[in-house]
Structures are given as structure tokens and as C-alpha cells.
């Protein structure tokens, strides 16, 4: 009986250690800043005033972004469960406070596990995605 009790305690300790290790790794992955060059941060959105671009952006988002970021942009897409780094919540103040140029850069260049889209999407399409991401701030609830 003593051996069984000791084994049970051992499993609890190992489980707790594993959870703490995973939580630490997850926290570190989330705390790593995605550095955007200053010149990219300051790039102005050529489609900023084009309301129709958000409709195209929404369709592009459904295809390219929602599998990881979710239909509402909260980082809870079906593929997010398999990722070691949680996708960004596009409705969050952190994302919404970024400049359009910064978002454009991140969409273009990617950051593992996020792929880069500069070869899959043309420049206009990437700006349309930026415009659609801006509409997600209104959908926080």
C-alpha cells in the first residue's frame, strides 16, 4: 500500500511539473515580441478609405486567416489547437493599436507558425486583409 501511495504522489508531482513546464514555454512564446522595422510601421495604407476593400478582405480572411485566428478573429480557429504558439487575437487592443503598416508587414512576412503571404497574396489583397482586421475591433463581444 505504501508503494502505491508513493507512486500516486510521484505521478502527481510529474504531472504538476509538466503543467508548469508547458505553461512556462507557452508564456515565453507569447512574450516574444514580433519586431517590425520602423520603416514598415510607418507605411500608410493606400486602401484605408475604401470601404469595399473590407468585403474582399473578409473573404480572404475566411480562406487564409480563420483556420488559425477563428471566424471572429479571436485566435481560436480550428487549427489553433495544434499550434505550439497561440494565434493572435485580432480583436484585442494590442493588435488594433498596431499601425496598418505593421499589420501589413506581419501578414507579408509571417512569423512561424504563421506563414508569409507576400507570395500567395498580392499587395492589394494584403491591404484588404488589414482593412478587414480593423473591423474585428467592433466584434470583441
PDB file of C-alpha atoms in Angstrom:
ATOM      1  CA  UNK A   1       0.000   0.000   0.000  1.00  0.00           C
ATOM      2  CA  UNK A   2       2.852   2.328   0.763  1.00  0.00           C
ATOM      3  CA  UNK A   3       4.375   1.780  -2.681  1.00  0.00           C
ATOM      4  CA  UNK A   4       1.049   2.546  -4.349  1.00  0.00           C
ATOM      5  CA  UNK A   5       0.685   5.755  -2.374  1.00  0.00           C
ATOM      6  CA  UNK A   6       4.246   6.787  -3.270  1.00  0.00           C
ATOM      7  CA  UNK A   7       3.663   6.045  -6.949  1.00  0.00           C
ATOM      8  CA  UNK A   8       0.487   8.136  -6.883  1.00  0.00           C
ATOM      9  CA  UNK A   9       2.378  11.029  -5.305  1.00  0.00           C
ATOM     10  CA  UNK A  10       5.133  10.626  -7.871  1.00  0.00           C
ATOM     11  CA  UNK A  11       2.600  10.858 -10.725  1.00  0.00           C
ATOM     12  CA  UNK A  12       1.068  13.970  -9.197  1.00  0.00           C
ATOM     13  CA  UNK A  13       4.480  15.629  -8.934  1.00  0.00           C
ATOM     14  CA  UNK A  14       5.377  14.701 -12.511  1.00  0.00           C
ATOM     15  CA  UNK A  15       2.011  15.992 -13.737  1.00  0.00           C
ATOM     16  CA  UNK A  16       2.412  19.280 -11.898  1.00  0.00           C
ATOM     17  CA  UNK A  17       5.954  19.683 -13.215  1.00  0.00           C
ATOM     18  CA  UNK A  18       4.798  19.001 -16.770  1.00  0.00           C
ATOM     19  CA  UNK A  19       1.983  21.543 -16.498  1.00  0.00           C
ATOM     20  CA  UNK A  20       4.338  24.171 -15.116  1.00  0.00           C
ATOM     21  CA  UNK A  21       6.885  23.489 -17.845  1.00  0.00           C
ATOM     22  CA  UNK A  22       4.269  23.751 -20.588  1.00  0.00           C
ATOM     23  CA  UNK A  23       2.826  26.926 -19.088  1.00  0.00           C
ATOM     24  CA  UNK A  24       6.302  28.461 -18.889  1.00  0.00           C
ATOM     25  CA  UNK A  25       7.072  27.578 -22.517  1.00  0.00           C
ATOM     26  CA  UNK A  26       3.703  28.934 -23.656  1.00  0.00           C
ATOM     27  CA  UNK A  27       4.195  32.171 -21.721  1.00  0.00           C
ATOM     28  CA  UNK A  28       7.662  32.626 -23.179  1.00  0.00           C
ATOM     29  CA  UNK A  29       6.404  32.018 -26.719  1.00  0.00           C
ATOM     30  CA  UNK A  30       3.672  34.620 -26.227  1.00  0.00           C
ATOM     31  CA  UNK A  31       6.029  37.161 -24.686  1.00  0.00           C
ATOM     32  CA  UNK A  32       8.434  37.194 -27.622  1.00  0.00           C
ATOM     33  CA  UNK A  33       7.949  40.460 -29.454  1.00  0.00           C
ATOM     34  CA  UNK A  34       7.470  40.391 -33.174  1.00  0.00           C
ATOM     35  CA  UNK A  35       9.833  43.150 -34.176  1.00  0.00           C
ATOM     36  CA  UNK A  36       8.664  45.249 -37.119  1.00  0.00           C
ATOM     37  CA  UNK A  37      11.137  47.582 -38.821  1.00  0.00           C
ATOM     38  CA  UNK A  38      10.369  51.277 -38.225  1.00  0.00           C
ATOM     39  CA  UNK A  39      10.036  51.952 -41.951  1.00  0.00           C
ATOM     40  CA  UNK A  40       7.346  49.245 -42.179  1.00  0.00           C
ATOM     41  CA  UNK A  41       5.489  50.594 -39.130  1.00  0.00           C
ATOM     42  CA  UNK A  42       5.173  53.984 -40.824  1.00  0.00           C
ATOM     43  CA  UNK A  43       3.870  52.722 -44.192  1.00  0.00           C
ATOM     44  CA  UNK A  44       0.488  54.277 -44.967  1.00  0.00           C
ATOM     45  CA  UNK A  45      -2.450  52.149 -46.063  1.00  0.00           C
ATOM     46  CA  UNK A  46      -3.349  53.078 -49.674  1.00  0.00           C
ATOM     47  CA  UNK A  47      -6.797  51.484 -49.265  1.00  0.00           C
ATOM     48  CA  UNK A  48      -7.659  52.962 -45.865  1.00  0.00           C
ATOM     49  CA  UNK A  49     -10.637  54.948 -47.153  1.00  0.00           C
ATOM     50  CA  UNK A  50     -12.002  52.220 -49.449  1.00  0.00           C
ATOM     51  CA  UNK A  51     -14.914  50.604 -47.630  1.00  0.00           C
ATOM     52  CA  UNK A  52     -15.413  47.970 -50.336  1.00  0.00           C
ATOM     53  CA  UNK A  53     -11.938  46.602 -49.680  1.00  0.00           C
ATOM     54  CA  UNK A  54     -13.146  45.186 -46.352  1.00  0.00           C
ATOM     55  CA  UNK A  55     -15.605  42.903 -48.171  1.00  0.00           C
ATOM     56  CA  UNK A  56     -12.798  41.384 -50.208  1.00  0.00           C
ATOM     57  CA  UNK A  57     -10.682  41.296 -47.063  1.00  0.00           C
ATOM     58  CA  UNK A  58     -13.411  39.339 -45.266  1.00  0.00           C
ATOM     59  CA  UNK A  59     -13.408  36.651 -47.975  1.00  0.00           C
ATOM     60  CA  UNK A  60      -9.612  36.469 -47.902  1.00  0.00           C
ATOM     61  CA  UNK A  61      -9.670  36.257 -44.104  1.00  0.00           C
ATOM     62  CA  UNK A  62     -12.085  33.320 -44.217  1.00  0.00           C
ATOM     63  CA  UNK A  63      -9.700  31.439 -46.500  1.00  0.00           C
ATOM     64  CA  UNK A  64      -6.270  32.385 -45.193  1.00  0.00           C
ATOM     65  CA  UNK A  65      -6.688  33.531 -41.581  1.00  0.00           C
ATOM     66  CA  UNK A  66      -9.748  31.990 -39.938  1.00  0.00           C
ATOM     67  CA  UNK A  67      -8.384  28.430 -39.745  1.00  0.00           C
ATOM     68  CA  UNK A  68      -5.961  29.672 -37.047  1.00  0.00           C
ATOM     69  CA  UNK A  69      -7.383  33.024 -35.928  1.00  0.00           C
ATOM     70  CA  UNK A  70     -11.042  31.939 -35.970  1.00  0.00           C
ATOM     71  CA  UNK A  71     -14.052  33.356 -37.798  1.00  0.00           C
ATOM     72  CA  UNK A  72     -14.281  36.271 -35.375  1.00  0.00           C
ATOM     73  CA  UNK A  73     -10.509  36.774 -35.160  1.00  0.00           C
ATOM     74  CA  UNK A  74     -10.126  35.765 -31.516  1.00  0.00           C
ATOM     75  CA  UNK A  75      -7.250  33.314 -32.108  1.00  0.00           C
ATOM     76  CA  UNK A  76      -9.493  30.290 -31.623  1.00  0.00           C
ATOM     77  CA  UNK A  77      -9.641  28.759 -35.101  1.00  0.00           C
ATOM     78  CA  UNK A  78      -9.870  25.001 -35.584  1.00  0.00           C
ATOM     79  CA  UNK A  79      -6.160  24.731 -36.420  1.00  0.00           C
ATOM     80  CA  UNK A  80      -5.073  26.719 -33.361  1.00  0.00           C
ATOM     81  CA  UNK A  81      -5.305  23.686 -31.082  1.00  0.00           C
ATOM     82  CA  UNK A  82      -2.463  22.010 -32.958  1.00  0.00           C
ATOM     83  CA  UNK A  83      -0.147  25.025 -32.766  1.00  0.00           C
ATOM     84  CA  UNK A  84       2.532  25.429 -30.131  1.00  0.00           C
ATOM     85  CA  UNK A  85       2.097  29.212 -30.244  1.00  0.00           C
ATOM     86  CA  UNK A  86      -1.420  30.567 -29.851  1.00  0.00           C
ATOM     87  CA  UNK A  87      -2.530  32.730 -32.789  1.00  0.00           C
ATOM     88  CA  UNK A  88      -3.052  36.428 -32.110  1.00  0.00           C
ATOM     89  CA  UNK A  89      -6.472  37.711 -31.116  1.00  0.00           C
ATOM     90  CA  UNK A  90      -7.190  40.223 -33.865  1.00  0.00           C
ATOM     91  CA  UNK A  91      -9.969  41.805 -31.795  1.00  0.00           C
ATOM     92  CA  UNK A  92      -7.559  42.676 -28.974  1.00  0.00           C
ATOM     93  CA  UNK A  93      -6.403  46.192 -28.214  1.00  0.00           C
ATOM     94  CA  UNK A  94      -2.806  45.046 -28.744  1.00  0.00           C
ATOM     95  CA  UNK A  95      -3.476  44.172 -32.395  1.00  0.00           C
ATOM     96  CA  UNK A  96      -5.912  47.010 -33.018  1.00  0.00           C
ATOM     97  CA  UNK A  97      -3.376  49.530 -31.678  1.00  0.00           C
ATOM     98  CA  UNK A  98      -0.766  48.473 -34.222  1.00  0.00           C
ATOM     99  CA  UNK A  99      -0.336  50.641 -37.296  1.00  0.00           C
ATOM    100  CA  UNK A 100      -1.697  49.483 -40.639  1.00  0.00           C
ATOM    101  CA  UNK A 101       1.887  49.291 -41.869  1.00  0.00           C
ATOM    102  CA  UNK A 102       2.815  46.981 -39.024  1.00  0.00           C
ATOM    103  CA  UNK A 103      -0.106  44.636 -39.730  1.00  0.00           C
ATOM    104  CA  UNK A 104       0.717  44.676 -43.447  1.00  0.00           C
ATOM    105  CA  UNK A 105       4.319  43.760 -42.665  1.00  0.00           C
ATOM    106  CA  UNK A 106       3.278  40.871 -40.416  1.00  0.00           C
ATOM    107  CA  UNK A 107       0.850  39.491 -42.994  1.00  0.00           C
ATOM    108  CA  UNK A 108       3.507  39.801 -45.684  1.00  0.00           C
ATOM    109  CA  UNK A 109       6.483  38.377 -43.795  1.00  0.00           C
ATOM    110  CA  UNK A 110       4.852  35.858 -41.464  1.00  0.00           C
ATOM    111  CA  UNK A 111       6.296  34.647 -38.184  1.00  0.00           C
ATOM    112  CA  UNK A 112       6.336  30.891 -37.519  1.00  0.00           C
ATOM    113  CA  UNK A 113       3.990  29.188 -37.239  1.00  0.00           C
ATOM    114  CA  UNK A 114       2.243  31.887 -39.296  1.00  0.00           C
ATOM    115  CA  UNK A 115       3.200  31.639 -42.960  1.00  0.00           C
ATOM    116  CA  UNK A 116       4.235  34.633 -45.019  1.00  0.00           C
ATOM    117  CA  UNK A 117       1.674  35.720 -47.569  1.00  0.00           C
ATOM    118  CA  UNK A 118       3.711  38.067 -49.760  1.00  0.00           C
ATOM    119  CA  UNK A 119       3.930  35.432 -52.480  1.00  0.00           C
ATOM    120  CA  UNK A 120       0.410  33.983 -52.061  1.00  0.00           C
ATOM    121  CA  UNK A 121      -1.428  37.319 -51.921  1.00  0.00           C
ATOM    122  CA  UNK A 122      -0.741  40.443 -53.908  1.00  0.00           C
ATOM    123  CA  UNK A 123      -0.168  43.786 -52.212  1.00  0.00           C
ATOM    124  CA  UNK A 124      -3.775  44.923 -52.637  1.00  0.00           C
ATOM    125  CA  UNK A 125      -5.105  41.714 -51.082  1.00  0.00           C
ATOM    126  CA  UNK A 126      -2.825  42.113 -48.075  1.00  0.00           C
ATOM    127  CA  UNK A 127      -4.076  45.685 -47.539  1.00  0.00           C
ATOM    128  CA  UNK A 128      -7.648  44.383 -47.850  1.00  0.00           C
ATOM    129  CA  UNK A 129      -6.871  41.947 -45.038  1.00  0.00           C
ATOM    130  CA  UNK A 130      -5.580  44.823 -42.910  1.00  0.00           C
ATOM    131  CA  UNK A 131      -8.819  46.719 -43.525  1.00  0.00           C
ATOM    132  CA  UNK A 132     -10.911  43.705 -42.566  1.00  0.00           C
ATOM    133  CA  UNK A 133      -8.879  43.094 -39.400  1.00  0.00           C
ATOM    134  CA  UNK A 134      -9.733  46.680 -38.412  1.00  0.00           C
ATOM    135  CA  UNK A 135     -13.450  45.776 -38.466  1.00  0.00           C
ATOM    136  CA  UNK A 136     -12.877  42.972 -35.935  1.00  0.00           C
ATOM    137  CA  UNK A 137     -12.403  45.514 -33.126  1.00  0.00           C
ATOM    138  CA  UNK A 138     -16.159  46.104 -33.278  1.00  0.00           C
ATOM    139  CA  UNK A 139     -16.782  42.379 -32.774  1.00  0.00           C
ATOM    140  CA  UNK A 140     -14.964  41.993 -29.414  1.00  0.00           C
ATOM    141  CA  UNK A 141     -18.074  40.869 -27.582  1.00  0.00           C
TER     142      UNK A 141
END
